[in-house]
Structures are given as C-alpha cells and as structure tokens.
XYZ file of C-alpha atoms in Angstrom:
598
model
C 49.200 6.405 5.124
C 49.688 6.050 9.362
C 50.101 8.483 11.837
C 52.164 7.738 14.812
C 52.163 4.604 16.577
C 50.853 6.073 19.529
C 47.413 7.168 18.132
C 44.704 4.906 18.349
C 41.787 4.491 17.011
C 38.368 5.356 18.763
C 35.714 2.289 19.138
C 33.042 2.291 16.106
C 29.351 3.137 17.057
C 27.853 0.353 15.147
C 24.040 1.938 15.624
C 25.482 5.364 14.108
C 28.026 4.792 11.743
C 26.805 3.514 7.765
C 29.618 3.681 4.755
C 33.252 3.582 4.711
C 34.926 2.867 7.987
C 38.202 2.434 6.921
C 39.407 5.823 8.655
C 38.385 4.391 11.669
C 39.784 1.282 12.076
C 43.932 0.295 13.337
C 46.063 -1.078 10.969
C 49.310 -3.365 10.973
C 51.432 -4.568 7.854
C 52.922 -8.012 7.891
C 54.696 -10.949 6.038
C 52.495 -14.195 5.038
C 54.412 -15.766 8.124
C 52.348 -13.676 10.402
C 49.314 -15.543 12.207
C 46.077 -14.375 14.179
C 47.854 -15.582 17.632
C 50.917 -13.198 17.223
C 49.255 -10.137 15.248
C 46.268 -9.858 18.607
C 49.106 -8.927 20.745
C 50.778 -6.547 18.551
C 51.226 -3.122 19.569
C 52.062 -2.137 15.474
C 48.471 -1.344 14.811
C 47.954 2.379 13.751
C 45.643 4.518 13.072
C 44.355 4.852 9.163
C 43.606 8.136 7.995
C 42.587 6.817 4.391
C 39.393 6.208 3.054
C 41.202 3.572 0.872
C 43.601 1.368 0.571
C 46.181 0.822 -2.264
C 49.562 -0.750 -1.804
C 49.824 -2.188 -5.503
C 51.394 -5.366 -6.035
C 52.637 -6.608 -2.733
C 52.681 -10.303 -3.350
C 54.427 -10.814 -0.129
C 52.516 -8.355 2.153
C 49.315 -9.002 4.213
C 47.393 -6.150 6.031
C 45.590 -6.513 8.937
C 42.996 -4.220 10.419
C 41.818 -4.028 13.905
C 38.199 -2.893 14.321
C 36.665 -2.184 17.307
C 32.752 -1.579 17.723
C 30.331 -1.431 20.235
C 26.812 -1.066 20.478
C 25.396 1.527 23.086
C 21.698 0.711 22.673
C 18.969 -1.561 24.289
C 18.692 -3.550 21.112
C 20.846 -5.994 18.657
C 22.226 -4.168 16.154
C 23.526 -6.463 12.871
C 25.381 -4.854 10.014
C 27.271 -5.856 6.754
C 30.628 -5.782 7.024
C 31.872 -5.184 3.134
C 35.288 -5.515 1.707
C 34.937 -3.531 -1.372
C 37.077 -5.232 -4.289
C 35.733 -8.504 -5.621
C 39.478 -9.621 -7.027
C 40.861 -9.964 -3.358
C 41.661 -13.543 -3.404
C 41.714 -14.320 0.519
C 39.581 -12.619 3.205
C 40.008 -14.095 6.677
C 37.226 -12.416 9.824
C 38.608 -13.653 13.034
C 36.404 -12.339 15.941
C 38.383 -12.090 19.724
C 38.157 -15.590 20.153
C 39.884 -16.670 17.220
C 36.608 -17.708 15.388
C 37.296 -17.419 11.366
C 34.989 -16.277 8.363
C 36.743 -16.780 5.160
C 36.239 -14.923 1.969
C 37.399 -13.862 -1.375
C 37.881 -14.914 -4.799
C 39.466 -18.491 -3.632
C 37.062 -18.963 -1.066
C 33.925 -18.357 -2.827
C 30.115 -20.304 -1.160
C 27.713 -21.458 -2.997
C 25.244 -18.738 -1.313
C 27.711 -16.024 -2.156
C 25.274 -13.929 -4.804
C 26.907 -10.450 -4.236
C 29.777 -8.918 -6.188
C 31.632 -8.047 -3.087
C 32.597 -9.851 -0.048
C 30.629 -9.381 2.953
C 30.649 -10.711 6.580
C 27.736 -9.889 8.807
C 28.116 -8.571 11.906
C 25.874 -8.630 14.862
C 26.367 -7.024 18.454
C 24.503 -7.747 21.264
C 22.881 -4.663 23.302
C 25.309 -2.449 25.511
C 28.249 -4.732 23.991
C 31.507 -4.012 22.979
C 33.541 -6.441 20.664
C 36.729 -6.434 18.509
C 37.474 -7.796 15.055
C 40.418 -8.852 13.300
C 40.614 -8.916 9.192
C 43.323 -10.169 7.187
C 43.241 -9.086 3.777
C 45.876 -10.276 1.175
C 46.341 -10.546 -2.508
C 49.043 -12.318 -4.982
C 48.070 -11.994 -8.483
C 46.579 -8.510 -8.497
C 46.591 -5.004 -6.796
C 46.069 -5.167 -3.189
C 43.676 -2.465 -2.835
C 40.303 -2.080 -0.955
C 37.947 0.149 1.056
C 35.983 -1.247 3.950
C 32.553 -0.294 4.317
C 29.467 -1.136 7.454
C 26.642 -0.789 5.909
C 22.449 -1.954 6.623
C 21.932 -5.393 4.848
C 19.482 -3.293 2.794
C 21.718 -0.818 2.277
C 24.276 -3.271 0.962
C 22.124 -5.497 -0.969
C 20.754 -2.139 -2.884
C 24.230 -1.170 -3.718
C 25.347 -4.092 -5.062
C 22.537 -5.008 -6.784
C 22.777 -1.779 -8.354
C 26.181 -2.298 -9.469
C 25.348 -5.812 -10.868
C 22.677 -4.406 -12.667
C 24.815 -1.606 -14.292
C 27.802 -4.337 -15.150
C 25.072 -6.403 -16.929
C 23.625 -3.735 -18.965
C 27.288 -2.268 -19.772
C 28.793 -5.788 -20.918
C 25.210 -6.244 -22.892
C 25.693 -3.269 -25.024
C 29.170 -4.312 -25.559
C 28.323 -7.916 -26.409
C 25.793 -6.345 -28.730
C 28.199 -3.861 -30.496
C 30.158 -7.228 -30.256
C 27.958 -8.835 -32.640
C 27.340 -5.841 -35.020
C 31.052 -5.332 -35.844
C 31.182 -9.021 -36.352
C 28.081 -9.073 -38.341
C 29.685 -5.880 -40.445
C 32.651 -7.913 -41.285
C 30.343 -10.672 -42.987
C 28.972 -8.339 -44.764
C 31.719 -5.810 -45.990
C 34.834 -8.077 -45.468
C 36.590 -5.712 -43.798
C 39.064 -7.622 -41.512
C 39.550 -4.181 -39.333
C 36.066 -4.896 -38.035
C 36.544 -8.600 -37.436
C 39.701 -7.550 -35.289
C 37.917 -5.156 -33.261
C 35.282 -8.050 -32.497
C 38.010 -10.244 -30.779
C 39.346 -7.237 -29.203
C 35.957 -6.490 -27.442
C 36.019 -10.314 -26.581
C 38.917 -10.217 -25.195
C 37.497 -6.828 -23.114
C 34.495 -8.507 -21.898
C 36.643 -11.695 -20.925
C 38.916 -9.574 -18.807
C 36.206 -7.089 -17.381
C 33.865 -10.111 -15.980
C 36.660 -11.339 -13.738
C 38.016 -7.316 -12.794
C 34.476 -6.440 -11.614
C 33.622 -9.980 -10.050
C 31.622 -11.585 -12.372
C 33.574 -14.604 -13.178
C 33.585 -15.898 -9.311
C 29.887 -15.980 -9.115
C 28.970 -18.161 -11.932
C 31.996 -20.203 -12.870
C 33.644 -23.402 -11.287
C 36.500 -22.845 -8.713
C 38.861 -24.665 -10.915
C 38.225 -22.153 -13.525
C 38.214 -19.037 -11.112
C 41.408 -20.215 -9.574
C 42.623 -20.372 -13.284
C 41.447 -17.389 -14.139
C 42.947 -15.555 -11.116
C 46.291 -16.629 -12.221
C 45.943 -15.607 -15.738
C 46.152 -11.958 -15.070
C 49.096 -10.633 -17.185
C 47.347 -12.935 -20.060
C 44.400 -11.444 -20.575
C 45.516 -8.280 -19.905
C 48.280 -8.870 -22.531
C 45.879 -10.688 -24.870
C 43.632 -7.443 -25.294
C 46.283 -5.343 -26.084
C 47.727 -7.350 -28.363
C 44.300 -7.618 -29.984
C 43.554 -3.992 -29.574
C 46.817 -3.311 -31.471
C 46.214 -5.340 -34.767
C 42.622 -3.963 -34.884
C 44.594 -0.251 -34.325
C 47.380 -1.387 -37.001
C 44.051 -2.633 -39.853
C 41.989 0.742 -38.966
C 44.888 2.970 -39.117
C 46.392 1.165 -42.225
C 49.978 1.401 -40.471
C 51.257 -0.332 -43.185
C 51.450 2.995 -44.661
C 53.404 4.322 -42.221
C 56.640 2.286 -41.973
C 57.856 3.324 -38.235
C 54.348 3.447 -36.709
C 53.739 -0.015 -37.814
C 56.998 -0.969 -36.346
C 56.214 0.282 -33.291
C 53.148 -1.621 -32.987
C 54.623 -4.673 -34.306
C 57.570 -4.375 -31.316
C 54.584 -3.840 -28.867
C 52.668 -7.029 -30.320
C 55.742 -8.717 -30.143
C 56.967 -7.834 -26.377
C 53.299 -8.412 -25.027
C 53.254 -12.116 -26.298
C 56.685 -12.861 -24.953
C 55.923 -11.011 -21.513
C 53.118 -13.978 -20.874
C 55.134 -16.767 -20.609
C 58.112 -14.898 -18.943
C 56.089 -12.697 -16.142
C 53.166 -14.628 -16.102
C 54.073 -17.727 -14.447
C 53.422 -18.537 -10.232
C 57.057 -18.964 -9.549
C 58.257 -15.684 -11.363
C 54.710 -13.571 -11.748
C 55.370 -9.813 -11.980
C 52.111 -8.356 -13.829
C 53.504 -4.666 -13.322
C 55.236 -5.409 -16.405
C 52.155 -6.365 -18.420
C 50.872 -2.882 -16.988
C 53.293 -0.414 -18.014
C 53.361 -2.182 -21.356
C 50.131 -1.135 -21.439
C 50.237 2.418 -20.123
C 52.863 2.838 -22.838
C 50.518 1.292 -25.677
C 47.284 3.078 -24.866
C 49.538 6.512 -24.944
C 51.494 5.789 -28.560
C 47.546 4.455 -29.647
C 46.391 7.801 -29.338
C 49.774 9.654 -30.525
C 49.395 7.353 -33.810
C 46.079 7.849 -34.414
C 46.272 11.906 -34.299
C 49.564 11.427 -36.525
C 47.944 9.723 -39.052
C 44.677 11.777 -39.552
C 47.380 14.336 -39.456
C 48.615 12.950 -42.570
C 45.059 13.016 -44.192
C 43.406 9.421 -42.890
C 40.012 10.986 -42.538
C 38.753 7.645 -40.917
C 41.004 8.093 -38.115
C 38.858 10.856 -36.424
C 36.277 8.526 -34.856
C 39.096 6.315 -33.749
C 41.009 8.839 -32.371
C 37.029 9.879 -30.224
C 36.515 6.935 -29.265
C 40.000 5.759 -27.855
C 40.507 9.418 -26.440
C 37.436 8.047 -24.200
C 39.186 4.771 -23.750
C 42.361 6.176 -23.048
C 41.599 7.894 -19.932
C 39.814 4.569 -18.517
C 42.883 2.603 -19.135
C 45.116 5.202 -17.724
C 43.117 5.156 -14.383
C 43.222 1.210 -14.425
C 46.620 0.922 -15.056
C 48.145 3.996 -12.637
C 45.349 2.420 -9.891
C 46.841 -1.278 -10.527
C 50.466 0.627 -9.862
C 49.252 1.924 -6.529
C 50.009 5.025 -8.048
C 46.795 6.576 -7.509
C 43.185 4.545 -5.639
C 40.366 6.132 -8.003
C 38.360 2.609 -9.126
C 37.322 1.875 -5.760
C 35.051 5.085 -6.356
C 34.729 4.146 -10.152
C 34.929 0.668 -11.046
C 32.754 1.330 -13.869
C 34.923 3.488 -16.024
C 36.681 0.852 -17.978
C 32.867 -0.200 -18.797
C 31.587 3.194 -19.885
C 34.561 3.973 -21.479
C 34.355 0.761 -23.461
C 30.384 1.374 -24.477
C 31.011 5.014 -25.751
C 34.424 3.841 -27.739
C 32.449 0.908 -29.322
C 29.596 2.945 -30.382
C 32.005 5.626 -32.218
C 33.774 2.984 -33.841
C 30.898 1.043 -34.760
C 29.869 4.024 -36.574
C 33.070 3.710 -38.779
C 31.360 1.850 -41.484
C 28.855 4.236 -41.846
C 31.481 7.007 -41.368
C 33.427 5.510 -43.795
C 30.756 4.908 -46.371
C 30.055 8.935 -46.335
C 33.673 9.520 -46.559
C 33.794 7.088 -49.569
C 30.743 8.878 -51.183
C 32.376 12.314 -50.792
C 35.672 10.880 -52.439
C 33.575 9.445 -54.971
C 31.715 12.691 -55.558
C 35.105 14.410 -55.809
C 36.538 11.983 -57.889
C 33.584 12.128 -60.590
C 34.146 16.421 -60.309
C 37.694 15.445 -61.043
C 37.126 13.023 -63.840
C 34.078 15.193 -65.208
C 36.781 18.010 -65.635
C 39.285 15.688 -67.123
C 36.783 14.554 -69.594
C 35.676 18.210 -70.791
C 39.369 18.977 -70.754
C 39.565 15.673 -72.718
C 36.860 16.770 -74.992
C 38.448 20.213 -75.513
C 41.486 18.344 -76.629
C 40.070 15.740 -78.704
C 37.942 18.288 -80.694
C 41.370 20.567 -81.206
C 43.130 17.435 -82.459
C 40.113 15.855 -84.491
C 39.469 19.774 -85.864
C 43.536 19.568 -86.839
C 43.822 16.052 -87.694
C 40.924 16.880 -90.317
C 42.212 19.710 -91.187
C 45.367 18.269 -92.367
C 43.333 15.416 -93.999
C 41.295 17.901 -96.162
C 44.310 19.798 -97.002
C 45.728 16.213 -97.461
C 42.660 15.119 -99.650
C 42.474 18.352 -101.704
C 46.232 17.708 -102.361
C 45.589 14.333 -103.551
C 42.417 15.039 -105.600
C 44.557 18.118 -107.315
C 47.088 15.418 -107.581
C 44.811 12.965 -109.157
C 42.861 15.123 -111.373
C 46.722 16.235 -112.842
C 47.172 12.272 -113.079
C 44.038 12.043 -115.034
C 44.828 15.595 -116.786
C 48.178 14.315 -118.101
C 46.868 10.832 -118.938
C 43.912 12.346 -121.453
C 46.831 14.665 -122.879
C 48.911 11.608 -123.530
C 46.312 10.056 -124.919
C 45.895 12.995 -126.816
C 49.485 13.251 -127.926
C 48.721 9.630 -128.835
C 45.632 10.519 -131.289
C 47.667 13.147 -133.130
C 50.457 10.731 -133.570
C 47.788 8.386 -135.135
C 46.097 11.160 -137.224
C 49.585 12.234 -138.335
C 50.434 8.290 -139.652
C 46.724 8.268 -141.272
C 47.823 10.638 -143.501
C 50.044 8.863 -145.364
C 48.370 5.905 -145.966
C 46.489 4.269 -148.960
C 42.786 4.757 -148.330
C 42.117 1.568 -147.736
C 43.725 1.662 -144.670
C 42.573 4.893 -143.122
C 39.121 3.128 -141.911
C 41.936 1.189 -139.718
C 43.403 4.261 -138.634
C 39.656 5.948 -137.877
C 38.775 2.694 -135.506
C 41.858 3.343 -133.465
C 41.161 7.162 -133.331
C 37.725 6.436 -131.535
C 39.088 3.669 -129.338
C 41.491 6.274 -127.791
C 38.904 8.816 -127.633
C 36.917 6.689 -125.744
C 39.663 5.849 -123.133
C 40.655 9.631 -123.047
C 36.734 10.472 -122.119
C 36.905 9.092 -118.847
C 39.997 10.772 -117.819
C 38.856 13.897 -119.129
C 35.647 13.418 -116.955
C 37.369 12.546 -113.986
C 39.791 15.456 -114.173
C 36.925 17.957 -114.774
C 34.162 16.280 -112.052
C 34.586 16.250 -107.979
C 34.104 12.561 -107.898
C 37.415 11.056 -108.722
C 36.422 7.874 -108.175
C 32.956 6.877 -110.485
C 32.369 7.983 -114.060
C 28.691 9.077 -114.245
C 27.996 7.080 -117.181
C 24.609 9.091 -118.391
C 26.887 11.456 -119.049
C 29.959 9.389 -119.921
C 27.824 8.016 -122.523
C 26.295 10.645 -124.328
C 29.830 12.685 -124.915
C 31.292 9.785 -126.062
C 28.699 9.240 -128.910
C 28.868 12.953 -129.897
C 32.613 12.569 -130.138
C 31.920 9.869 -132.610
C 29.439 11.505 -134.390
C 31.751 14.372 -134.892
C 34.605 12.178 -135.858
C 32.267 10.656 -138.565
C 30.629 14.283 -139.485
C 27.208 12.677 -139.055
C 24.203 14.567 -139.867
C 21.625 11.756 -139.310
C 22.420 10.112 -136.218
C 19.671 10.089 -133.050
C 20.611 8.914 -129.967
C 18.377 7.798 -127.247
C 19.691 7.079 -123.722
C 18.259 5.672 -120.629
C 21.157 5.452 -117.973
C 19.959 7.284 -114.789
C 21.991 7.821 -111.520
C 24.770 4.859 -112.490
C 28.341 5.183 -111.558
C 30.890 3.058 -112.436
C 34.649 2.865 -111.588
C 37.171 4.162 -114.129
C 39.109 0.749 -115.364
C 34.892 -1.028 -116.006
C 34.093 2.722 -117.358
C 36.699 2.324 -119.790
C 35.944 -0.832 -120.911
C 32.337 -0.021 -121.247
C 33.440 3.057 -123.303
C 35.398 0.802 -125.319
C 32.456 -1.241 -125.837
C 29.830 1.012 -126.792
C 32.890 2.842 -128.911
C 33.098 -0.636 -131.307
C 29.255 -1.684 -131.138
C 28.570 2.337 -132.485
C 30.740 2.195 -135.099
C 29.608 -0.777 -136.169
C 25.762 0.498 -136.435
C 27.351 3.525 -138.287
C 28.771 1.339 -140.786
C 26.217 -1.059 -141.377
C 22.905 0.659 -140.421
C 21.744 1.247 -144.237
C 19.254 3.906 -143.427
C 18.483 7.615 -143.704
C 18.617 8.089 -139.992
C 20.753 6.112 -137.612
C 18.590 5.813 -134.256
C 20.680 4.258 -131.420
C 19.351 3.538 -128.285
C 21.373 2.280 -125.174
C 20.062 1.862 -121.459
C 22.256 0.433 -118.335
C 20.170 -0.670 -115.414
C 21.342 -1.956 -112.119
C 20.125 -5.084 -110.017
C 20.822 -7.239 -107.384
C 22.851 -9.364 -109.601
C 24.966 -6.685 -111.578
C 24.453 -4.265 -114.464
C 22.769 -4.933 -117.901
C 23.964 -2.661 -120.091
C 21.649 -2.918 -123.955
C 22.701 -1.467 -127.083
C 20.320 -1.848 -130.083
C 20.303 -0.002 -133.462
C 17.380 0.102 -136.246
C 19.510 -1.831 -138.868
C 18.358 -4.233 -141.404
C 21.534 -6.156 -141.206
C 21.579 -9.976 -140.508
C 23.487 -11.489 -137.540
C 25.348 -13.802 -139.815
C 26.035 -10.300 -142.101
C 27.779 -8.933 -139.223
C 29.716 -11.755 -138.058
C 31.074 -11.860 -141.297
C 32.227 -8.388 -141.518
C 33.349 -7.564 -137.985
C 36.740 -8.690 -137.429
C 38.921 -6.520 -135.024
C 35.898 -5.082 -133.598
C 34.309 -8.380 -132.923
C 37.303 -9.751 -131.219
C 37.392 -6.207 -128.685
C 33.788 -6.564 -127.740
C 34.167 -10.475 -126.993
C 37.307 -9.619 -125.358
C 35.938 -6.976 -123.038
C 32.601 -8.673 -122.125
C 34.316 -12.243 -121.482
C 37.503 -11.420 -119.974
C 37.693 -7.767 -118.501
C 34.245 -7.523 -117.695
C 33.917 -11.179 -116.808
C 30.524 -11.543 -117.968
C 27.761 -12.289 -121.019
C 26.054 -11.027 -123.735
C 23.370 -12.412 -125.658
C 23.319 -10.763 -129.801
C 19.901 -10.945 -131.827
C 18.194 -9.452 -134.283
C 14.783 -7.483 -133.900
C 14.713 -4.986 -136.689
C 18.212 -4.390 -135.813
C 21.213 -5.670 -134.136
C 20.810 -5.834 -130.385
C 23.205 -6.159 -127.779
C 22.639 -7.628 -124.279
C 25.629 -7.451 -122.048
C 25.136 -8.601 -118.280
C 28.565 -7.943 -115.557
C 29.097 -7.369 -112.430
C 31.392 -5.252 -110.501
C-alpha cells in the first residue's frame, strides 16, 4: 500500500485540487495508545499511492494521515475535507498547534446534516498549513476515501446520495407493504417472511448508508453501532427462512438441512462473537458469503427439479448476490469497491424485490397453466373413462339381455310346464268323470272348468311377450270361449268391455276362477233361448271394479239356494284372496259388482 519511507508527498494546492486527494497524502499506522504529540514527530509517515483505504476489521489500528496544504493565491480559500464512509466511528482533525475537531458516528453534532463526515478547511493567501487526521473504527471495516472539494460541490454530491438512498429505501418500503398485503390476501406465509427480511435489510442499510446517526439519539446510535453482527445475522436468518418457504425446501431434505444449519449457526454467532469483549464480525461476514452462494445454488437445483416458481427467485437473488458478495468481500478488506458503489445493495434489493413481488402473478400464471394441463388430462381421462364405461355398459347390457332372455325362456318354460301339468290333471279328471254316475258328472264338469281357468292364465303368459301381467280382455274372452266349448253352447253371447287392463298372474287366476263360477252359474240358471253375458272391468284411483251381469229371470233367493261350492268359491276369492267386496243384485238378471285393489 505504501511505497517507501524516503518517499514524501508533495504539498497539495488547495485552490486547484478538487476530488480525491488520498493518493497525495502521507499515512502512518499505529496502535490505539499513540497520541498526537508522538505521531507529529514520527518519521514513519509514508506517501500513499491508493485512492481509497480498506484494511478490513482492524479494531486496534489507528490510521494517521498527514495532509500538507498550501494556498499560492492572493485570496482566502475555503474547502471541505470529506472523509467518505459514514460508518467510521471516530475521526479527529488536528492542526499544527494541536487544536482538534472531532467527527464520526459517535461524535455527531446536531448541526450535521450530511451523510459523510466533513471538516471546513480555510487557508489564508500565500500560506501553507499541515493537518493531521486520526481515523479509527472498532465495529466495522476500517475503510474510507479522502476528498477535498468546494462547499457547493460537496453539498450537491451529498444531497444526491441522500436523495438516491431515500428513494431506494422508499421503493423497498413500498414493496415491503405490498408483500405484506399479498400475505394478508393469499395467506401464503412466504410473503410474510419476505416482508420481515426486507424490514431487517432496511434496518441494516439505514445504518450502513449513514441515515441512523442523522435522525436517531446518540444512545441509540451507540447501541446500534455495537449490534452490527446482530443486524447482519438477523437479515441472513429471515432471508433463509423466506428461501425455505418460497423454494419449499421441505421437499428437498439435504438442502433444507443446510438451511437449518445456517439459521442455527447465525443465531449462535450473535451471543458468541457479537459481545464487546469478544467481537468478531468477520465470522458473520463469512457466514453471509456462504449463505448467499448456497442460496443461489439451492434455487438453481430446485428449479432443475421442476419447481418453476424458483425462476424468479434465481433472477432476483442473482442480482442481489452480486451486491452482497461485493459488500462482504469489501467488509473483509479483500476488495475495495463499496466507496465507489455505496448503493449497490439498495439497487440490487430493489430489483430483487420487484422480481420476487411478481412471484404472486407468476404463481397465478403457473397455477393457471397447471390447471389447464390438469383440465386437459381430466377431459382425456373422462373420455377414456367414458369409453370404458360405455364398453362396460354394452357388455353388461348384453349380459343382462342374454340373462333376461334366458329368464324369459325359463319362465315361459315354467308356465308351459305348469299349463301342461294342469292339462294332465284335466285329463285325469275327465277320465275319472267317465266312470261316475250322471248325477256326479256335473261336479267333475265344474272342476274341469276351474282347472281350465287356471291353465289359461299360464298359457297366455307362455305365448305373450309380457311375462308379468295378463291382458284381461284377451284372457276373459278366451276363457269364456273355453267354457262355451265345454258346454257345447250355440246360444251364448259374450259382451266384454275391458280395455287395456293388465293384471298380475296371481290376481288374474283368481279373477279367472271367479268369472268361471259366475259364467257357469249363468249358463245353468238363465232359462232363455239366448244367454247374454256382459263383463266389464274398470280401473280408477281406488282400485278395480269388475261387473258381471247375465240376462236371466232368476231371483237372488233362488240362486243362493241353488249355489253350493260355487258360492263358497266366489266368496273366498273376493273376500279373502282379492281382499275386496261385492254386491249382488237383481235387475233383469243377476249382477255382480266386485271392487278390489292390487
């Protein structure tokens, strides 16, 4: 940094020098115990060749700067000597007589309104003067540059820096509230963590850029100055917690474990390396360097695994990692760049915050894209499912149709066999009737007709398509024709009014037996040349009404006296089997009105 002991700096012309003068002065390094009287007489000052000084963390080192100025003009010249680094704790300016002026974070005066510390320098015409500047720092990096400028130029540059800082901080603060509102709206905790991270970064930056000493009490500035490691590590912790949530590292166990270790180590560093008696902020700086590099690595890896939202994190953090890396390397004294770019962290943070604030929109877009893909897959799956269902329905329908046909065939076969069995019984009855007396044959005849009535129902079910219900019009008609043939009648007229009435097998058999008995009675007791039988059947909301009427002259009394088993069968069927009721009356013949429900 320094050239040789014998090389001395030339006096600086105060009138013609504006800007950085650090490479025109002499410098000496000493310990904290060195005082002004001893340093003024030392011969250890060497000419500096660098435009800025960065020694890193040097708690026990004092930099003495010897500044020789002259004014060869005929007028008084006043300039501002600026020490550019608002984080310097103590800056003391001595003149040749030993008069001192103090500045620095710990020596702020109510009159100071500038970010950087400065001294007014006035030289009379044709004079030469030597100043000694003492610079020390205990909590942050010992780095600075030295400028000599006109008052207006100094104020303009400082105001520009102040305006840039406040504007950038305002943007970051607005993005902080924006992310917090997104958290309140979406309930996604990552945005709350990001808001906390921006809060800690703002808190760190207002000190780093010299805002805190201007607006906060001295007591707070003193405590804030000692909490450098705390603020930096809290910023890393909140950033790590946000990264864990945003990148969903719980799905990547090893990466999540490293984040947890960084958080734990950052928490432990604060009480171990951040106390006044054992103060090593370099540890926190190194931790931060590892964190920012690991953060970008983790984001790239997770993005490669299909986490598309990590792309905005990579874009935002890539910008920020450059600024953090510069700040960390500068703080360690490895490079010296932050004096020329003091706002790099602010700029990088604004870009990163803008990119990550777009993550809500990006997440919505990704969700829409995933929804569309899911909808397409769902439609395709539904189509495939529909094809499978239709094929299965067709298969089952075919099976059921086959089964139904088989059942119909079996049921028809059952009715056919039942009808055949009844025919067999009818044949047996007829055979038996041949060997009996004439007086008994009429009973066998009645039995034959009853068997015929039952057999007819099974026969109809056997021949028709509907195997569940009997078409009563057809059934009554065919049944009466059977009875007519049985008695060899030539004078029998049947009038039927039964339209579209279908009755189940069991009830139809009962009605068939009922009609059989009544018709046979009519044939027996209607003493006219022509027997007219009227049968009607109706259905209403209350059930069925069956009406059977003949054209005989018989009296009810006579019929009741002559009926025996037939009368009993009629009563049993109506009252017990059909659970109905009937009326029997004379009106130019015998009339039955039967009411029942099914």
